[in-house]
Coordinates of C-alpha atoms in Angstrom, one line a residue:
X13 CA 36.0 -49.9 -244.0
X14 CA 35.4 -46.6 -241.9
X15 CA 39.5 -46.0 -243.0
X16 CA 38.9 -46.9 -246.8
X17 CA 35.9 -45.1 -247.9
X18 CA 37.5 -41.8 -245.9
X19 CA 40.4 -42.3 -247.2
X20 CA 38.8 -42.1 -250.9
X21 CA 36.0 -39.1 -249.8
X22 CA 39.3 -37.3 -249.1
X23 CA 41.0 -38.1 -252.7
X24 CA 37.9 -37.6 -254.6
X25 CA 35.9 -35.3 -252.8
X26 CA 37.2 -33.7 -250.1
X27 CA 40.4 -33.0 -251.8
X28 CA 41.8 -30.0 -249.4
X29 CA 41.5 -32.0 -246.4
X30 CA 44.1 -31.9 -244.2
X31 CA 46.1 -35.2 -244.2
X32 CA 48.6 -36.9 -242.9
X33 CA 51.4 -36.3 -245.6
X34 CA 54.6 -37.6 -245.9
X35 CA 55.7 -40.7 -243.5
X36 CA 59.3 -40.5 -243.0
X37 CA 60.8 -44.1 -243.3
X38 CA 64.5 -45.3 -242.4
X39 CA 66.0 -48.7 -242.4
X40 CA 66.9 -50.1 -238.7
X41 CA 70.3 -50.6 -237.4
X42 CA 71.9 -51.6 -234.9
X43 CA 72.9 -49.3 -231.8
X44 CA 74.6 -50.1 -229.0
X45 CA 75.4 -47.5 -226.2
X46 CA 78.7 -47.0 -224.8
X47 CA 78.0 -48.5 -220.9
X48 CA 79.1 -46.7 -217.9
X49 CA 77.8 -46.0 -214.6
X50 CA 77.3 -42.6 -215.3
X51 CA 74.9 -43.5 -217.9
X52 CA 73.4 -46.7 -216.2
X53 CA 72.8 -44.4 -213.5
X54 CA 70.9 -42.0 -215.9
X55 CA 68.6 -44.7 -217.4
X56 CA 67.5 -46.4 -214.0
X57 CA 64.4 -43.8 -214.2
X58 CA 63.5 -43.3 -216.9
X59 CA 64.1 -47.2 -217.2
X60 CA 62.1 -47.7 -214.2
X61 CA 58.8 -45.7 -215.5
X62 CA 58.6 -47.4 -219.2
X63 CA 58.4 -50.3 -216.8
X64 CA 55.6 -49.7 -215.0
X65 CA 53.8 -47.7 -217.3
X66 CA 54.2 -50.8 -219.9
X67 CA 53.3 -53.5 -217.6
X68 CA 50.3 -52.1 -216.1
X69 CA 48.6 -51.4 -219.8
X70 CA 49.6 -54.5 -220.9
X71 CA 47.7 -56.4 -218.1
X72 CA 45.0 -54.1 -217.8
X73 CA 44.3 -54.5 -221.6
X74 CA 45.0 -58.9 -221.2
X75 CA 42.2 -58.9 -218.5
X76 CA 39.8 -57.2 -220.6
X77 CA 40.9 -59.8 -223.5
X78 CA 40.4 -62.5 -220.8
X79 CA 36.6 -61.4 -220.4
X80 CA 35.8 -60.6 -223.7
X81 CA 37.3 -64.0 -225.1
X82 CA 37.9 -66.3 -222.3
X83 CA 41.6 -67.0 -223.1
X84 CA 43.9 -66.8 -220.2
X85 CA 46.9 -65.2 -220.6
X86 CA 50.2 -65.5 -218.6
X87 CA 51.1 -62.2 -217.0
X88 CA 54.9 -63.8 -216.4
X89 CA 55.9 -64.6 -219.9
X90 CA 53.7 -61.1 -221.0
X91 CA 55.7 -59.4 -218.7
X92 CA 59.0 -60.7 -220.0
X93 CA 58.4 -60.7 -223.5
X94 CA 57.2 -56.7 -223.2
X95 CA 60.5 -56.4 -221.4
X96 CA 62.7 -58.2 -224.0
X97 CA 60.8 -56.4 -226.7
X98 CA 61.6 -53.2 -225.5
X99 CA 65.5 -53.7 -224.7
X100 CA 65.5 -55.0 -228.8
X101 CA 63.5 -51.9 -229.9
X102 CA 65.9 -49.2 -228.1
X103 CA 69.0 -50.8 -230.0
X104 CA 67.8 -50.8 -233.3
X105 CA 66.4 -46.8 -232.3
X106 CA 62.8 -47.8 -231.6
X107 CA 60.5 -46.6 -229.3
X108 CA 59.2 -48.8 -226.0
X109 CA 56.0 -49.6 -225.6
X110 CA 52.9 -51.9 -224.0
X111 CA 50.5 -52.9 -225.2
X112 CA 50.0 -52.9 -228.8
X113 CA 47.3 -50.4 -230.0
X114 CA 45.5 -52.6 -232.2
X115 CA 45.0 -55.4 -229.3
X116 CA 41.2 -54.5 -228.6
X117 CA 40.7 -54.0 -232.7
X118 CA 41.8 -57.6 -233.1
X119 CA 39.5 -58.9 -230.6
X120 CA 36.6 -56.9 -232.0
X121 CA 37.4 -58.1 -235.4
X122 CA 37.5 -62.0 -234.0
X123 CA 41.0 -62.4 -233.4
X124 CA 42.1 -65.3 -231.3
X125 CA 45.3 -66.1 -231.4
X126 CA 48.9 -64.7 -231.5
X127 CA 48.7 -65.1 -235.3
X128 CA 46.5 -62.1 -235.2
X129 CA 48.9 -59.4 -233.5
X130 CA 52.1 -60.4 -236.3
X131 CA 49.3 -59.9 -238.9
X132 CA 48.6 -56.8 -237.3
X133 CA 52.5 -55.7 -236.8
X134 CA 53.1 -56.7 -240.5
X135 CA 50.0 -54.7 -241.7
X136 CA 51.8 -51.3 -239.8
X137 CA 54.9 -52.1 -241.4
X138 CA 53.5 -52.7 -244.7
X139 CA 52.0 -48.7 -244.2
X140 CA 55.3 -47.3 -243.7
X141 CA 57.2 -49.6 -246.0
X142 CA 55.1 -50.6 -249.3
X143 CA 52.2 -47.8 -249.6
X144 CA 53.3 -45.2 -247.9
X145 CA 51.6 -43.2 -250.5
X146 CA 48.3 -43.9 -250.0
X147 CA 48.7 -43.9 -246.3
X148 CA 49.7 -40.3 -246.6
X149 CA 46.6 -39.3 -248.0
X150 CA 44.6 -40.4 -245.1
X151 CA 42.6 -37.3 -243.9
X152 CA 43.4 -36.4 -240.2
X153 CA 39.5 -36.3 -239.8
X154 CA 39.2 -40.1 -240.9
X155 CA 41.6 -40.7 -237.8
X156 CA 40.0 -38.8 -235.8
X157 CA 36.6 -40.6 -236.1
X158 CA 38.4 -44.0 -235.6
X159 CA 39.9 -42.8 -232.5
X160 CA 36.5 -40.9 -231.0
X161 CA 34.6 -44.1 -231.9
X162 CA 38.0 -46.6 -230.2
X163 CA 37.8 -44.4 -227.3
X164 CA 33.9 -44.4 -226.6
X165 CA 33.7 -48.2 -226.8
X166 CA 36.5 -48.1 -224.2
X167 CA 34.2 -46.4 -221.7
X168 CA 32.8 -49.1 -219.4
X169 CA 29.4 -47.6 -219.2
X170 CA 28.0 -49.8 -217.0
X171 CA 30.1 -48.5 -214.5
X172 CA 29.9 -45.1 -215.4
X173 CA 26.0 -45.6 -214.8
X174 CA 26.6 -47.0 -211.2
X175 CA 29.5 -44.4 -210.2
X176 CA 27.3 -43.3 -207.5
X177 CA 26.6 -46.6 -205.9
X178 CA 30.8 -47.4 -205.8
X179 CA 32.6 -46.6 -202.9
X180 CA 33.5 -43.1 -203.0
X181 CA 37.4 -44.0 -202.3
X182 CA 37.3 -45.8 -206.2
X183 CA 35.9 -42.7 -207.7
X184 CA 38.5 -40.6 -206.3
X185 CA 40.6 -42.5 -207.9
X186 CA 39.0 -43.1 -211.6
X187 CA 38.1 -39.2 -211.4
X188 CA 41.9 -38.5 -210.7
X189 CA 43.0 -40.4 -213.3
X190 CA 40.8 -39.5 -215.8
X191 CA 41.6 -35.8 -215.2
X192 CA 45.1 -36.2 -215.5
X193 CA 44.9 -38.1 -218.6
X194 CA 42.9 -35.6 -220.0
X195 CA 44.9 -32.5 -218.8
X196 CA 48.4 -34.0 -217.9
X197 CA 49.7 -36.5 -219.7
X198 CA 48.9 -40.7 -220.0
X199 CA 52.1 -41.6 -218.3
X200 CA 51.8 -39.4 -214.9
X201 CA 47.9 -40.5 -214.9
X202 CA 48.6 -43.8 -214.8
X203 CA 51.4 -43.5 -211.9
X204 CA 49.1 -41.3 -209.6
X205 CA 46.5 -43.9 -210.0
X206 CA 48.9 -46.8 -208.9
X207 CA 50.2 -44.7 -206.4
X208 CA 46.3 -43.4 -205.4
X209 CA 44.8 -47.2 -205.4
X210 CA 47.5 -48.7 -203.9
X211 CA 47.1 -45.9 -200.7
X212 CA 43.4 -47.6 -200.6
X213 CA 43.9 -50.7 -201.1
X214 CA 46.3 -50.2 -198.0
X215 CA 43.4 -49.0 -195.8
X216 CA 41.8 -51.3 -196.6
X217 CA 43.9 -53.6 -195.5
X218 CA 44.4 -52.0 -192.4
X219 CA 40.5 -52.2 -191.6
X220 CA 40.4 -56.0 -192.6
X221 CA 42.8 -57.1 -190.6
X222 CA 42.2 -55.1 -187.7
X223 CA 38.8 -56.5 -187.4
X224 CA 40.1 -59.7 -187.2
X225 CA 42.8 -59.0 -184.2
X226 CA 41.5 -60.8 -181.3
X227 CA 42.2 -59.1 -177.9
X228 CA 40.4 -60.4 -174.5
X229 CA 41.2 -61.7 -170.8
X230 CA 41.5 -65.1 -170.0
X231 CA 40.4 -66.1 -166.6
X232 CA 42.6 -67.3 -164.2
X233 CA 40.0 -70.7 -163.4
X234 CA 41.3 -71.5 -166.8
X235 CA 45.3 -70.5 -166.6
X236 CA 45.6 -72.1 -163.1
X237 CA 45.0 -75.6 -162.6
X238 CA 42.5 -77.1 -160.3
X239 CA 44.6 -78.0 -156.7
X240 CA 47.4 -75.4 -157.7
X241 CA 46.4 -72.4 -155.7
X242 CA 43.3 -71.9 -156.3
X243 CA 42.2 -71.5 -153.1
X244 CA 41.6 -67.6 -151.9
X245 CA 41.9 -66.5 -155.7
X246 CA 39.1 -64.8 -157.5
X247 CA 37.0 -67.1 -159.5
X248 CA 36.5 -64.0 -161.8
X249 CA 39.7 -62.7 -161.8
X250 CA 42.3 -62.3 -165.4
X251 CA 45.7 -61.1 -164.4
X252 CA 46.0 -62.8 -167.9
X253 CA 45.6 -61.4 -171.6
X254 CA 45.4 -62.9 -174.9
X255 CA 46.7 -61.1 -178.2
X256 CA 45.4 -63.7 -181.4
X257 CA 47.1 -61.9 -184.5
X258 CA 44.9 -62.1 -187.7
X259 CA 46.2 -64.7 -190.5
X260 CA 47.7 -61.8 -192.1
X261 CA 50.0 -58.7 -190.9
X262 CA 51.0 -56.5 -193.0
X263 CA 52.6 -53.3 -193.6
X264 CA 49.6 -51.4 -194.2
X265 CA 48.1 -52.3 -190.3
X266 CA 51.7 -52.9 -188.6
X267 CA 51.8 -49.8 -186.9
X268 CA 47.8 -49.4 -185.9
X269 CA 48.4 -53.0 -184.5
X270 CA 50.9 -52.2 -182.3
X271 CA 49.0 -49.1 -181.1
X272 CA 45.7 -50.9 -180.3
X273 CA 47.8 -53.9 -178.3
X274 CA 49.5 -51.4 -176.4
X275 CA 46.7 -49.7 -175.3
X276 CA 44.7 -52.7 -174.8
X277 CA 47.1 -55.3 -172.7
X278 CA 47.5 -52.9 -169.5
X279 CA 46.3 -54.1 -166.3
X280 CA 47.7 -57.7 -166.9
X281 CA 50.3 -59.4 -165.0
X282 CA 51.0 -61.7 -168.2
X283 CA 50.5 -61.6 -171.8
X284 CA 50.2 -64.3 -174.1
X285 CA 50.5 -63.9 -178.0
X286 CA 48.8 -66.2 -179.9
X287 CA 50.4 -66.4 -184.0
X288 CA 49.0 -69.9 -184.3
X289 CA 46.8 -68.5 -187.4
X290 CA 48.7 -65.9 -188.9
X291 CA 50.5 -67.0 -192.0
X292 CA 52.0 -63.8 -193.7
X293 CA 53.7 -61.2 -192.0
X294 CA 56.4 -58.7 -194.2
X295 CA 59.1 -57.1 -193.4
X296 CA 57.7 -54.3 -192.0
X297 CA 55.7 -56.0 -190.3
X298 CA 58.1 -58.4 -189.2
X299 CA 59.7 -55.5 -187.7
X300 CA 57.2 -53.4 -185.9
X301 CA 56.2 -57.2 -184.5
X302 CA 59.1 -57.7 -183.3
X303 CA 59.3 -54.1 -181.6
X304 CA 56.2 -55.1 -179.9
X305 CA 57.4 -58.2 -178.7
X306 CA 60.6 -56.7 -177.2
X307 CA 58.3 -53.7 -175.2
X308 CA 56.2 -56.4 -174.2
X309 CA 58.8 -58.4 -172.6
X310 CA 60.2 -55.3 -170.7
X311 CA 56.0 -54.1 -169.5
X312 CA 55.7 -57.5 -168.2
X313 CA 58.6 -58.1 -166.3
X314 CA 59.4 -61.4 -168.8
X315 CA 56.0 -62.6 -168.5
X316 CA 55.1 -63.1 -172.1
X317 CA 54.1 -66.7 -174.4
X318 CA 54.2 -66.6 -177.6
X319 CA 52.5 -69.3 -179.3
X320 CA 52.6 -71.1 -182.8
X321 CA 55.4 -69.0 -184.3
X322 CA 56.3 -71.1 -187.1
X323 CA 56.8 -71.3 -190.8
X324 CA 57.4 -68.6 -192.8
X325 CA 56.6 -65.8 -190.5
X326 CA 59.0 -67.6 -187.9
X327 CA 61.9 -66.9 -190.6
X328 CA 60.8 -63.9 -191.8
X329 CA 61.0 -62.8 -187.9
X330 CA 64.0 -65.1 -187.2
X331 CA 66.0 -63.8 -189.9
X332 CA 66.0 -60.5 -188.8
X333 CA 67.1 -61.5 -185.3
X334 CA 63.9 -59.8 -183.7
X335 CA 63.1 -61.9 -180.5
X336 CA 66.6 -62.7 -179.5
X337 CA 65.4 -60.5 -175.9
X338 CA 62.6 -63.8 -175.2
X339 CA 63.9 -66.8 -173.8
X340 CA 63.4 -70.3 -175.5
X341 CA 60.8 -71.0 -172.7
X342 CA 58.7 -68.8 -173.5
X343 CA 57.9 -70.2 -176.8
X344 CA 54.6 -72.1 -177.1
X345 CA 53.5 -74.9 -180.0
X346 CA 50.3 -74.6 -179.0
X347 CA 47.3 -72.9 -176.1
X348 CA 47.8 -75.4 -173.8
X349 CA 51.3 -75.5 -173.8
X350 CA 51.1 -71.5 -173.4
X351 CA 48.9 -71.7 -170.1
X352 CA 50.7 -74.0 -168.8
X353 CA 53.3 -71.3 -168.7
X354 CA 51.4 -68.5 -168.0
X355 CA 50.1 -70.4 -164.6
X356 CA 53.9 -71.1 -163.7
X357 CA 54.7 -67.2 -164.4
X358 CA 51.4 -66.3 -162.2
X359 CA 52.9 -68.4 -159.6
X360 CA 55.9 -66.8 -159.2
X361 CA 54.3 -63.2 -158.8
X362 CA 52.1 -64.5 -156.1
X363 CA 54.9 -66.5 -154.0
X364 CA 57.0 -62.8 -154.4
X365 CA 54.1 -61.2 -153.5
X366 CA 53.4 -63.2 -150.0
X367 CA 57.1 -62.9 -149.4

């Protein structure tokens, strides 16, 4: 309605308006590129931005569709589609694209289902196609307004309201990209974000599951078995250590693991290293674990469990070839098993120490 009445205050009254004018129009056809590696090697770029920039708009506008309607989308077949979508629009000379623009105008208006984006596509091509001529006597101010008005009703104000009760880290990163999309451009604003949220979302990480590494002394009244030289031995003595990994390792606390279990197994004779409840571990991870597990092995003379290894950290570590340095005995399915080693390995330093 806003569009309409504007639209005729600029024909009738406002006559020397500045409008749009003429919308230039030409029939698609087909275009296909001439392939080479020169050129696929030019478009892997510029290729590889349109994707991310697409895909991240196009999910960030379906989950605000998800809470204003409560219709689950899939971010696959989204993903796919936008893809596909594109790859038909560049041969027939179109622009890519994400989202569509009128995706939140829809949903304002009560649209619910996919019918309501083709009516929508077929409304834009109708404007370019049918009445181009009253489209080009739309007053620039009309769109204007639209777009001030679409743009406030973006603005989560609730949030904006409680920007000083979020962690600072999140402003930092709305407040970047904000300013860049003011000042910059859309496309680098939303790629320093990614790249910005993604550096604390990996800190984050880091702190979580460094919190949850587990890192004490085991006494040897519980490594060493009652009869089996226990006699003469401090009842408070731990020539053994225990290392319980978190049930996740990743690339973002790899390397501040490794530091803090370096630091923190000295003094021991033996080590154990408990993976019993860790469940993901990437590559990097895999790596730097690995690296950890090899140093370990040479500190500790040889003296080193590890337990539970299994699963898909066991391949992920496995298939790198990572802990062919460890024997086969010194792999443990479970604690008990892994003290029962440990109190063999204690054994042997003591009888080479009283020889």
């Amino acid at each position: 309605m806003a569009l309409v009445l504007s639209a005729l205050a600029g024909m009738l009254v406002f006559r020397s308006a500045p409008v749009i004018g003429d919308i230039p129009f030409e029939a698609p056809s087909l275009y296909l590129p001439i392939l080479s590696v020169e050129v696929l090697v030019r478009m892997l770029e510029p290729a590889f931005i349109i994707a991310v920039l697409s895909s991240v708009s196009t999910l960030m506008v379906a989950l605000q569709v998800e809470s204003i309607t409560g219709i689950y989308h899939r971010p696959n077949q989204e993903i796919v589609s936008h893809g596909l979508g594109n790859v038909a629009a560049g041969a027939i000379g179109g622009l890519p694209g994400g989202m569509n623009g009128a995706t939140m105008a829809n949903v304002a208006c009560g649209g619910r289902s996919q019918a309501a984006g083709v009516i929508a596509g077929l409304a834009l091509l109708l404007l370019v196609t049918g009445v181009r001529e009253i489209a080009e006597g739309i007053p620039y101010a009309a769109l204007s307004g639209i777009l001030i008005v679409i743009g406030w009703n973006f603005i989560d104000r609730r949030l904006m309201a409680r920007i000083h009760r979020i962690p600072k880290s999140y402003v930092v990163v709305v407040l970047i990209t904000i300013l860049l999309a003011l000042f910059v451009n859309f496309a680098d604003a939303m790629l320093v974000g990614i790249v910005a949220a993604a550096l604390i979302g990996a800190k984050r990480s880091e702190h979580s599951e460094l919190d949850r590494l587990l890192s004490l002394p085991i006494l040897d009244r519980v490594i060493i078995s009652k009869g089996n030289d226990r006699k003469g031995a401090d009842p408070f003595g731990a020539r053994t250590g225990l290392v319980a990994f978190p049930d996740r390792v990743s690339v973002a606390s790899a390397r501040e693991l490794g530091r803090v279990v370096s630091q923190d197994v000295s003094g021991y004779e033996a080590l154990i290293l408990d993976l019993s409840k860790t469940r993901y571990v990437d590559d990097t991870a895999a790596v730097v674990l690995g690296q950890l597990i090899s140093t370990a092995m040479s500190r500790f003379s040889g003296r080193l469990v590890v337990v539970g290894l299994a699963g898909p950290v066991a391949e992920n570590i496995n298939a790198m070839n990572l802990l062919a340095d460890v024997p086969a005995e010194n792999f443990a399915p479970n604690m008990g098993e892994a003290k029962r080693i440990a109190e063999s390995m204690l054994t042997r330093v003591r009888s080479s120490d009283a020889q």
